[in-house]
PDB file of C-alpha atoms and ligand atoms in Angstrom:
ATOM      1  CA  MET A  44    -159.662   2.900-201.864  1.00  0.00           C
ATOM      2  CA  GLY A  45    -157.017   4.434-199.625  1.00  0.00           C
ATOM      3  CA  LYS A  46    -154.327   2.752-197.598  1.00  0.00           C
ATOM      4  CA  ARG A  47    -154.933  -0.540-195.818  1.00  0.00           C
ATOM      5  CA  MET A  48    -155.846  -0.141-192.162  1.00  0.00           C
ATOM      6  CA  LEU A  49    -156.170  -3.816-191.418  1.00  0.00           C
ATOM      7  CA  GLU A  50    -154.843  -6.802-193.297  1.00  0.00           C
ATOM      8  CA  VAL A  51    -155.699 -10.304-192.127  1.00  0.00           C
ATOM      9  CA  THR A  52    -153.835 -13.142-193.825  1.00  0.00           C
ATOM     10  CA  GLY A  53    -154.157 -16.889-193.295  1.00  0.00           C
ATOM     11  CA  LEU A  54    -155.826 -16.435-189.934  1.00  0.00           C
ATOM     12  CA  HIS A  55    -156.542 -19.560-187.885  1.00  0.00           C
ATOM     13  CA  ALA A  56    -158.221 -19.489-184.478  1.00  0.00           C
ATOM     14  CA  TYR A  57    -158.855 -22.065-181.797  1.00  0.00           C
ATOM     15  CA  TYR A  58    -160.771 -22.603-178.576  1.00  0.00           C
ATOM     16  CA  GLY A  59    -158.703 -25.313-176.918  1.00  0.00           C
ATOM     17  CA  LYS A  60    -158.700 -28.125-179.472  1.00  0.00           C
ATOM     18  CA  SER A  61    -161.582 -26.794-181.577  1.00  0.00           C
ATOM     19  CA  HIS A  62    -160.231 -25.251-184.723  1.00  0.00           C
ATOM     20  CA  ILE A  63    -162.669 -22.468-185.686  1.00  0.00           C
ATOM     21  CA  LEU A  64    -161.034 -20.231-188.348  1.00  0.00           C
ATOM     22  CA  HIS A  65    -159.301 -22.038-191.196  1.00  0.00           C
ATOM     23  CA  GLY A  66    -157.168 -19.475-192.987  1.00  0.00           C
ATOM     24  CA  VAL A  67    -159.170 -16.249-193.262  1.00  0.00           C
ATOM     25  CA  ASP A  68    -157.959 -13.494-195.604  1.00  0.00           C
ATOM     26  CA  ALA A  69    -159.596 -10.073-195.391  1.00  0.00           C
ATOM     27  CA  HIS A  70    -158.709  -6.396-195.360  1.00  0.00           C
ATOM     28  CA  ILE A  71    -160.194  -3.027-194.464  1.00  0.00           C
ATOM     29  CA  GLY A  72    -159.127   0.211-196.129  1.00  0.00           C
ATOM     30  CA  GLU A  73    -158.787   3.587-194.448  1.00  0.00           C
ATOM     31  CA  GLY A  74    -162.261   5.010-193.823  1.00  0.00           C
ATOM     32  CA  GLU A  75    -163.895   1.932-195.284  1.00  0.00           C
ATOM     33  CA  ILE A  76    -166.979   0.237-193.847  1.00  0.00           C
ATOM     34  CA  VAL A  77    -166.789  -3.501-194.400  1.00  0.00           C
ATOM     35  CA  ALA A  78    -169.548  -5.916-193.438  1.00  0.00           C
ATOM     36  CA  LEU A  79    -168.888  -9.452-192.268  1.00  0.00           C
ATOM     37  CA  LEU A  80    -171.965 -11.565-192.788  1.00  0.00           C
ATOM     38  CA  GLY A  81    -172.767 -15.190-192.144  1.00  0.00           C
ATOM     39  CA  ARG A  82    -175.040 -17.520-190.258  1.00  0.00           C
ATOM     40  CA  ASN A  83    -174.759 -18.036-186.531  1.00  0.00           C
ATOM     41  CA  GLY A  84    -171.796 -20.102-185.434  1.00  0.00           C
ATOM     42  CA  VAL A  85    -169.636 -19.698-188.570  1.00  0.00           C
ATOM     43  CA  GLY A  86    -166.868 -17.812-186.718  1.00  0.00           C
ATOM     44  CA  ARG A  87    -167.544 -14.092-187.201  1.00  0.00           C
ATOM     45  CA  SER A  88    -167.197 -13.158-183.518  1.00  0.00           C
ATOM     46  CA  THR A  89    -164.153 -15.394-183.295  1.00  0.00           C
ATOM     47  CA  MET A  90    -162.548 -13.408-186.112  1.00  0.00           C
ATOM     48  CA  ALA A  91    -163.074 -10.155-184.185  1.00  0.00           C
ATOM     49  CA  LYS A  92    -161.638 -11.754-181.048  1.00  0.00           C
ATOM     50  CA  ALA A  93    -158.645 -13.105-182.962  1.00  0.00           C
ATOM     51  CA  ILE A  94    -157.883  -9.622-184.339  1.00  0.00           C
ATOM     52  CA  LEU A  95    -158.041  -8.274-180.782  1.00  0.00           C
ATOM     53  CA  GLY A  96    -155.805 -10.962-179.285  1.00  0.00           C
ATOM     54  CA  MET A  97    -158.596 -12.511-177.237  1.00  0.00           C
ATOM     55  CA  VAL A  98    -158.357 -16.083-178.590  1.00  0.00           C
ATOM     56  CA  LYS A  99    -155.525 -18.380-179.611  1.00  0.00           C
ATOM     57  CA  ALA A 100    -154.656 -17.559-183.227  1.00  0.00           C
ATOM     58  CA  GLU A 101    -152.064 -18.113-185.953  1.00  0.00           C
ATOM     59  CA  GLY A 102    -151.394 -16.328-189.221  1.00  0.00           C
ATOM     60  CA  SER A 103    -151.005 -12.599-189.618  1.00  0.00           C
ATOM     61  CA  VAL A 104    -152.981  -9.534-188.582  1.00  0.00           C
ATOM     62  CA  LYS A 105    -151.446  -6.238-189.629  1.00  0.00           C
ATOM     63  CA  PHE A 106    -152.733  -2.865-188.458  1.00  0.00           C
ATOM     64  CA  ARG A 107    -151.274   0.001-190.522  1.00  0.00           C
ATOM     65  CA  GLY A 108    -148.619  -2.436-191.725  1.00  0.00           C
ATOM     66  CA  GLU A 109    -147.566  -3.475-188.224  1.00  0.00           C
ATOM     67  CA  GLU A 110    -147.979  -7.090-187.070  1.00  0.00           C
ATOM     68  CA  ILE A 111    -150.328  -7.206-184.069  1.00  0.00           C
ATOM     69  CA  LEU A 112    -151.016 -10.923-183.824  1.00  0.00           C
ATOM     70  CA  GLY A 113    -149.557 -12.135-180.550  1.00  0.00           C
ATOM     71  CA  ARG A 114    -149.829  -8.737-178.881  1.00  0.00           C
ATOM     72  CA  ARG A 115    -152.014  -8.206-175.869  1.00  0.00           C
ATOM     73  CA  THR A 116    -155.542  -6.893-176.129  1.00  0.00           C
ATOM     74  CA  PHE A 117    -154.921  -3.618-174.275  1.00  0.00           C
ATOM     75  CA  GLU A 118    -151.908  -2.862-176.491  1.00  0.00           C
ATOM     76  CA  ILE A 119    -153.999  -3.485-179.593  1.00  0.00           C
ATOM     77  CA  ALA A 120    -156.696  -1.153-178.229  1.00  0.00           C
ATOM     78  CA  HIS A 121    -154.030   1.508-177.628  1.00  0.00           C
ATOM     79  CA  LEU A 122    -152.954   1.336-181.256  1.00  0.00           C
ATOM     80  CA  GLY A 123    -156.434   2.613-182.177  1.00  0.00           C
ATOM     81  CA  ILE A 124    -158.743  -0.395-182.582  1.00  0.00           C
ATOM     82  CA  GLY A 125    -162.082  -0.151-180.783  1.00  0.00           C
ATOM     83  CA  TYR A 126    -164.428  -3.042-180.083  1.00  0.00           C
ATOM     84  CA  VAL A 127    -168.153  -3.257-179.467  1.00  0.00           C
ATOM     85  CA  PRO A 128    -168.724  -6.830-178.299  1.00  0.00           C
ATOM     86  CA  GLU A 129    -171.967  -8.680-178.936  1.00  0.00           C
ATOM     87  CA  ASN A 130    -172.949  -8.625-175.274  1.00  0.00           C
ATOM     88  CA  ARG A 131    -173.647  -5.142-173.949  1.00  0.00           C
ATOM     89  CA  ASP A 132    -170.631  -4.009-172.054  1.00  0.00           C
ATOM     90  CA  ILE A 133    -171.398  -1.320-169.462  1.00  0.00           C
ATOM     91  CA  PHE A 134    -170.579  -0.517-165.854  1.00  0.00           C
ATOM     92  CA  PRO A 135    -174.014  -1.012-164.258  1.00  0.00           C
ATOM     93  CA  THR A 136    -173.527   1.030-161.091  1.00  0.00           C
ATOM     94  CA  LEU A 137    -172.087   4.063-162.900  1.00  0.00           C
ATOM     95  CA  THR A 138    -174.260   6.653-164.619  1.00  0.00           C
ATOM     96  CA  VAL A 139    -174.541   7.007-168.367  1.00  0.00           C
ATOM     97  CA  ARG A 140    -172.249  10.046-168.347  1.00  0.00           C
ATOM     98  CA  GLN A 141    -169.696   8.304-166.115  1.00  0.00           C
ATOM     99  CA  ASN A 142    -169.676   5.313-168.464  1.00  0.00           C
ATOM    100  CA  LEU A 143    -168.963   7.620-171.398  1.00  0.00           C
ATOM    101  CA  LEU A 144    -166.191   9.502-169.590  1.00  0.00           C
ATOM    102  CA  LEU A 145    -164.604   6.219-168.529  1.00  0.00           C
ATOM    103  CA  GLY A 146    -164.275   5.271-172.197  1.00  0.00           C
ATOM    104  CA  GLU A 147    -162.512   8.547-173.026  1.00  0.00           C
ATOM    105  CA  LYS A 148    -159.000   8.196-174.410  1.00  0.00           C
ATOM    106  CA  ARG A 149    -156.807  10.514-176.493  1.00  0.00           C
ATOM    107  CA  ASN A 150    -155.791   9.228-179.891  1.00  0.00           C
ATOM    108  CA  PRO A 151    -152.240  10.482-180.482  1.00  0.00           C
ATOM    109  CA  ARG A 152    -152.851  10.460-184.251  1.00  0.00           C
ATOM    110  CA  GLN A 153    -155.739  12.908-184.034  1.00  0.00           C
ATOM    111  CA  PRO A 154    -154.900  16.614-183.584  1.00  0.00           C
ATOM    112  CA  LYS A 155    -158.019  16.977-181.430  1.00  0.00           C
ATOM    113  CA  PRO A 156    -160.594  14.524-180.076  1.00  0.00           C
ATOM    114  CA  ARG A 157    -162.935  13.376-182.829  1.00  0.00           C
ATOM    115  CA  TRP A 158    -165.899  12.869-180.469  1.00  0.00           C
ATOM    116  CA  SER A 159    -167.455  14.626-177.470  1.00  0.00           C
ATOM    117  CA  VAL A 160    -170.120  13.477-175.011  1.00  0.00           C
ATOM    118  CA  GLU A 161    -172.364  16.025-176.740  1.00  0.00           C
ATOM    119  CA  ASP A 162    -171.909  14.189-180.080  1.00  0.00           C
ATOM    120  CA  MET A 163    -173.079  10.996-178.384  1.00  0.00           C
ATOM    121  CA  PHE A 164    -176.172  12.697-176.978  1.00  0.00           C
ATOM    122  CA  ASN A 165    -176.936  14.172-180.397  1.00  0.00           C
ATOM    123  CA  MET A 166    -176.766  10.726-182.005  1.00  0.00           C
ATOM    124  CA  PHE A 167    -178.815   9.090-179.244  1.00  0.00           C
ATOM    125  CA  PRO A 168    -181.024  11.736-177.523  1.00  0.00           C
ATOM    126  CA  ARG A 169    -182.360   9.038-175.217  1.00  0.00           C
ATOM    127  CA  LEU A 170    -178.927   8.838-173.584  1.00  0.00           C
ATOM    128  CA  ARG A 171    -179.074  12.556-172.786  1.00  0.00           C
ATOM    129  CA  GLU A 172    -182.383  12.009-170.988  1.00  0.00           C
ATOM    130  CA  ARG A 173    -180.755   9.182-169.028  1.00  0.00           C
ATOM    131  CA  GLU A 174    -177.458  11.013-168.473  1.00  0.00           C
ATOM    132  CA  ASN A 175    -177.529  10.710-164.659  1.00  0.00           C
ATOM    133  CA  THR A 176    -179.172   7.297-164.478  1.00  0.00           C
ATOM    134  CA  ALA A 177    -177.255   4.174-163.434  1.00  0.00           C
ATOM    135  CA  ALA A 178    -176.493   2.225-166.605  1.00  0.00           C
ATOM    136  CA  GLY A 179    -177.664  -1.031-165.041  1.00  0.00           C
ATOM    137  CA  VAL A 180    -181.314   0.072-165.075  1.00  0.00           C
ATOM    138  CA  LEU A 181    -181.345   1.097-168.755  1.00  0.00           C
ATOM    139  CA  SER A 182    -183.278  -0.985-171.282  1.00  0.00           C
ATOM    140  CA  GLY A 183    -181.351  -3.398-173.519  1.00  0.00           C
ATOM    141  CA  GLY A 184    -181.521  -0.949-176.417  1.00  0.00           C
ATOM    142  CA  GLU A 185    -180.243   1.935-174.289  1.00  0.00           C
ATOM    143  CA  GLN A 186    -177.376  -0.219-173.004  1.00  0.00           C
ATOM    144  CA  GLN A 187    -176.486  -1.045-176.591  1.00  0.00           C
ATOM    145  CA  MET A 188    -176.420   2.680-177.505  1.00  0.00           C
ATOM    146  CA  LEU A 189    -174.207   3.319-174.484  1.00  0.00           C
ATOM    147  CA  THR A 190    -171.807   0.528-175.467  1.00  0.00           C
ATOM    148  CA  LEU A 191    -171.548   1.902-179.018  1.00  0.00           C
ATOM    149  CA  CYS A 192    -170.861   5.397-177.675  1.00  0.00           C
ATOM    150  CA  ARG A 193    -168.389   4.379-175.003  1.00  0.00           C
ATOM    151  CA  THR A 194    -166.219   2.730-177.634  1.00  0.00           C
ATOM    152  CA  LEU A 195    -166.228   5.927-179.730  1.00  0.00           C
ATOM    153  CA  MET A 196    -165.078   7.976-176.725  1.00  0.00           C
ATOM    154  CA  GLY A 197    -161.790   6.067-177.023  1.00  0.00           C
ATOM    155  CA  ASP A 198    -161.387   7.758-180.459  1.00  0.00           C
ATOM    156  CA  PRO A 199    -160.537   4.589-182.405  1.00  0.00           C
ATOM    157  CA  ASP A 200    -159.421   4.708-186.060  1.00  0.00           C
ATOM    158  CA  LEU A 201    -160.958   1.277-186.652  1.00  0.00           C
ATOM    159  CA  VAL A 202    -163.932  -0.221-184.818  1.00  0.00           C
ATOM    160  CA  LEU A 203    -165.014  -3.853-184.810  1.00  0.00           C
ATOM    161  CA  ILE A 204    -168.748  -3.892-184.103  1.00  0.00           C
ATOM    162  CA  ASP A 205    -170.369  -7.242-183.382  1.00  0.00           C
ATOM    163  CA  GLU A 206    -174.101  -7.494-184.202  1.00  0.00           C
ATOM    164  CA  PRO A 207    -175.080  -4.043-182.894  1.00  0.00           C
ATOM    165  CA  THR A 208    -178.721  -4.341-183.926  1.00  0.00           C
ATOM    166  CA  GLU A 209    -179.393  -7.800-182.503  1.00  0.00           C
ATOM    167  CA  GLY A 210    -182.721  -7.846-180.673  1.00  0.00           C
ATOM    168  CA  LEU A 211    -183.376  -4.098-181.047  1.00  0.00           C
ATOM    169  CA  ALA A 212    -186.649  -2.403-181.976  1.00  0.00           C
ATOM    170  CA  PRO A 213    -186.761  -0.993-185.550  1.00  0.00           C
ATOM    171  CA  MET A 214    -186.537   2.608-184.335  1.00  0.00           C
ATOM    172  CA  ILE A 215    -183.299   1.888-182.496  1.00  0.00           C
ATOM    173  CA  VAL A 216    -181.966  -0.125-185.450  1.00  0.00           C
ATOM    174  CA  ALA A 217    -182.447   3.022-187.554  1.00  0.00           C
ATOM    175  CA  LEU A 218    -180.462   5.079-185.001  1.00  0.00           C
ATOM    176  CA  VAL A 219    -177.646   2.529-185.117  1.00  0.00           C
ATOM    177  CA  GLY A 220    -177.696   2.917-188.902  1.00  0.00           C
ATOM    178  CA  ASP A 221    -177.276   6.706-188.489  1.00  0.00           C
ATOM    179  CA  TYR A 222    -174.443   6.112-186.006  1.00  0.00           C
ATOM    180  CA  LEU A 223    -172.623   3.982-188.612  1.00  0.00           C
ATOM    181  CA  LYS A 224    -173.129   6.696-191.240  1.00  0.00           C
ATOM    182  CA  THR A 225    -171.640   9.261-188.856  1.00  0.00           C
ATOM    183  CA  LEU A 226    -168.577   7.042-188.386  1.00  0.00           C
ATOM    184  CA  LYS A 227    -168.209   6.881-192.142  1.00  0.00           C
ATOM    185  CA  GLU A 228    -168.477  10.688-192.435  1.00  0.00           C
ATOM    186  CA  ARG A 229    -165.727  11.180-189.865  1.00  0.00           C
ATOM    187  CA  GLY A 230    -163.411   8.714-191.557  1.00  0.00           C
ATOM    188  CA  VAL A 231    -163.507   5.914-188.984  1.00  0.00           C
ATOM    189  CA  SER A 232    -162.982   2.457-190.496  1.00  0.00           C
ATOM    190  CA  VAL A 233    -165.483  -0.197-189.470  1.00  0.00           C
ATOM    191  CA  LEU A 234    -165.776  -3.961-189.527  1.00  0.00           C
ATOM    192  CA  LEU A 235    -169.491  -4.511-189.063  1.00  0.00           C
ATOM    193  CA  ILE A 236    -170.560  -8.017-188.111  1.00  0.00           C
ATOM    194  CA  GLU A 237    -174.227  -8.284-188.968  1.00  0.00           C
ATOM    195  CA  GLN A 238    -177.092 -10.666-189.443  1.00  0.00           C
ATOM    196  CA  LYS A 239    -179.397  -8.085-191.040  1.00  0.00           C
ATOM    197  CA  LEU A 240    -178.609  -8.019-194.732  1.00  0.00           C
ATOM    198  CA  ALA A 241    -180.445  -4.737-195.378  1.00  0.00           C
ATOM    199  CA  ILE A 242    -178.339  -2.666-192.978  1.00  0.00           C
ATOM    200  CA  ALA A 243    -175.077  -4.215-194.152  1.00  0.00           C
ATOM    201  CA  LEU A 244    -175.889  -3.642-197.818  1.00  0.00           C
ATOM    202  CA  ASP A 245    -177.019  -0.088-197.166  1.00  0.00           C
ATOM    203  CA  ILE A 246    -173.994   1.037-195.173  1.00  0.00           C
ATOM    204  CA  SER A 247    -170.955  -0.943-196.262  1.00  0.00           C
ATOM    205  CA  GLN A 248    -168.689  -0.422-199.243  1.00  0.00           C
ATOM    206  CA  ARG A 249    -167.569  -4.042-199.277  1.00  0.00           C
ATOM    207  CA  VAL A 250    -168.959  -7.274-197.929  1.00  0.00           C
ATOM    208  CA  TYR A 251    -167.455 -10.571-196.807  1.00  0.00           C
ATOM    209  CA  VAL A 252    -169.549 -13.664-196.244  1.00  0.00           C
ATOM    210  CA  MET A 253    -168.156 -16.260-193.876  1.00  0.00           C
ATOM    211  CA  GLY A 254    -169.106 -19.929-193.874  1.00  0.00           C
ATOM    212  CA  HIS A 255    -167.569 -22.518-191.540  1.00  0.00           C
ATOM    213  CA  GLY A 256    -164.419 -20.555-190.730  1.00  0.00           C
ATOM    214  CA  HIS A 257    -163.669 -19.483-194.328  1.00  0.00           C
ATOM    215  CA  ILE A 258    -164.487 -16.430-196.399  1.00  0.00           C
ATOM    216  CA  VAL A 259    -166.838 -17.748-199.095  1.00  0.00           C
ATOM    217  CA  PHE A 260    -167.642 -14.436-200.809  1.00  0.00           C
ATOM    218  CA  GLU A 261    -166.068 -11.014-201.162  1.00  0.00           C
ATOM    219  CA  GLY A 262    -167.628  -8.222-203.186  1.00  0.00           C
ATOM    220  CA  THR A 263    -169.648  -5.052-203.245  1.00  0.00           C
ATOM    221  CA  PRO A 264    -173.164  -4.878-201.799  1.00  0.00           C
ATOM    222  CA  GLY A 265    -174.458  -4.804-205.389  1.00  0.00           C
ATOM    223  CA  GLU A 266    -172.583  -7.978-206.257  1.00  0.00           C
ATOM    224  CA  LEU A 267    -173.991  -9.767-203.219  1.00  0.00           C
ATOM    225  CA  LYS A 268    -177.507  -8.580-204.056  1.00  0.00           C
ATOM    226  CA  ALA A 269    -177.093 -10.034-207.536  1.00  0.00           C
ATOM    227  CA  ASN A 270    -175.674 -13.351-206.292  1.00  0.00           C
ATOM    228  CA  SER A 271    -178.690 -15.353-205.139  1.00  0.00           C
ATOM    229  CA  GLN A 272    -176.670 -18.567-205.037  1.00  0.00           C
ATOM    230  CA  ILE A 273    -174.318 -17.244-202.330  1.00  0.00           C
ATOM    231  CA  ARG A 274    -177.215 -15.773-200.400  1.00  0.00           C
ATOM    232  CA  LYS A 275    -179.164 -19.062-200.489  1.00  0.00           C
ATOM    233  CA  GLU A 276    -176.211 -21.220-199.598  1.00  0.00           C
ATOM    234  CA  TRP A 277    -174.613 -19.059-196.881  1.00  0.00           C
ATOM    235  CA  LEU A 278    -177.045 -16.445-195.593  1.00  0.00           C
ATOM    236  CA  GLU A 279    -180.713 -17.225-195.836  1.00  0.00           C
ATOM    237  CA  VAL A 280    -182.237 -19.499-193.226  1.00  0.00           C
TER     238      VAL A 280
HETATM  239  N1  ADP B 378    -165.639 -19.683-175.848  1.00  0.00           N
HETATM  240  C1  ADP B 378    -165.829 -20.687-176.721  1.00  0.00           C
HETATM  241  N2  ADP B 378    -165.380 -21.939-176.465  1.00  0.00           N
HETATM  242  C2  ADP B 378    -165.556 -22.935-177.347  1.00  0.00           C
HETATM  243  N3  ADP B 378    -166.175 -22.806-178.545  1.00  0.00           N
HETATM  244  C3  ADP B 378    -166.641 -21.586-178.849  1.00  0.00           C
HETATM  245  C4  ADP B 378    -166.502 -20.465-177.976  1.00  0.00           C
HETATM  246  N4  ADP B 378    -167.073 -19.388-178.556  1.00  0.00           N
HETATM  247  C5  ADP B 378    -167.539 -19.806-179.744  1.00  0.00           C
HETATM  248  N5  ADP B 378    -167.289 -21.123-179.931  1.00  0.00           N
HETATM  249  C6  ADP B 378    -167.628 -21.909-181.125  1.00  0.00           C
HETATM  250  O1  ADP B 378    -166.941 -21.364-182.226  1.00  0.00           O
HETATM  251  C7  ADP B 378    -167.762 -21.397-183.391  1.00  0.00           C
HETATM  252  C8  ADP B 378    -167.854 -20.000-183.959  1.00  0.00           C
HETATM  253  O2  ADP B 378    -168.518 -19.151-183.021  1.00  0.00           O
HETATM  254  P1  ADP B 378    -168.679 -17.600-183.249  1.00  0.00           P
HETATM  255  O3  ADP B 378    -167.403 -17.021-183.692  1.00  0.00           O
HETATM  256  O4  ADP B 378    -169.277 -17.049-182.001  1.00  0.00           O
HETATM  257  O5  ADP B 378    -169.740 -17.551-184.455  1.00  0.00           O
HETATM  258  P2  ADP B 378    -170.621 -16.314-185.006  1.00  0.00           P
HETATM  259  O6  ADP B 378    -170.173 -15.093-184.317  1.00  0.00           O
HETATM  260  O7  ADP B 378    -170.393 -16.307-186.469  1.00  0.00           O
HETATM  261  O8  ADP B 378    -172.043 -16.655-184.676  1.00  0.00           O
HETATM  262  C9  ADP B 378    -169.109 -21.977-182.960  1.00  0.00           C
HETATM  263  O9  ADP B 378    -169.100 -23.347-183.297  1.00  0.00           O
HETATM  264  C10 ADP B 378    -169.100 -21.790-181.471  1.00  0.00           C
HETATM  265  O10 ADP B 378    -169.836 -22.811-180.846  1.00  0.00           O
HETATM  266 MG1   MG B 379    -171.233 -13.855-183.038  1.00  0.00          MG
END
């Protein structure tokens, strides 16, 4: 594995007085796809928000060796971390194309932009058909595709993606799987928060399982597949 992109050490997070993360350690290598699994309510989304400076947190979060904990969300985004939140995040009155162009940002570390609007339409042909349609009238699945694509237009080096396949039809889940494979091919690092074990095991190189604000398992997809005790205790419902 190459250099560390992200290194989280002893991370605690809070909403007011509720203490949600209790010392999380995790890392993501350059170009690595890492899945973060766990049951609902264990703190996976909170971990993404803590990395992005969106909740009160303590500990350390280093991006390319630089401490980012305590910095503001827009500064963190500018360093090259993209975020696809769990709720679909679009501008409803703007068209699909306008939404994509609004997400466009140059990454100073890339000699040329890694992604074009055309790449997005090739990954999700449905978005091309809806190019001039107001995003607010798209279906839930189409809005999810648009959210995934808008984040890529910012040319991030690392993307935190929170439950991208939640509530989607199997055909769209498969397209999201292809999208993640394309990110891998182009060397983008990913933290994939998922509920669906199959997708996470298929796409990621390493897996974390979170339980009650702690990491309870770290290993390869193969190791998680072989560990029925961890799956029973922390994943299966
Ligand atoms: N805005 C909030 N205010 C207070 N508590 C919250 C808030 N968001 C989440 N929580 C609580 O934090 C815990 C972890 O939530 P979350 O990180 O969303 O879990 P996950 O993403 O793993 O389902 C849950 O107990 C949840 O109720
Ligand atoms: Mg969540």
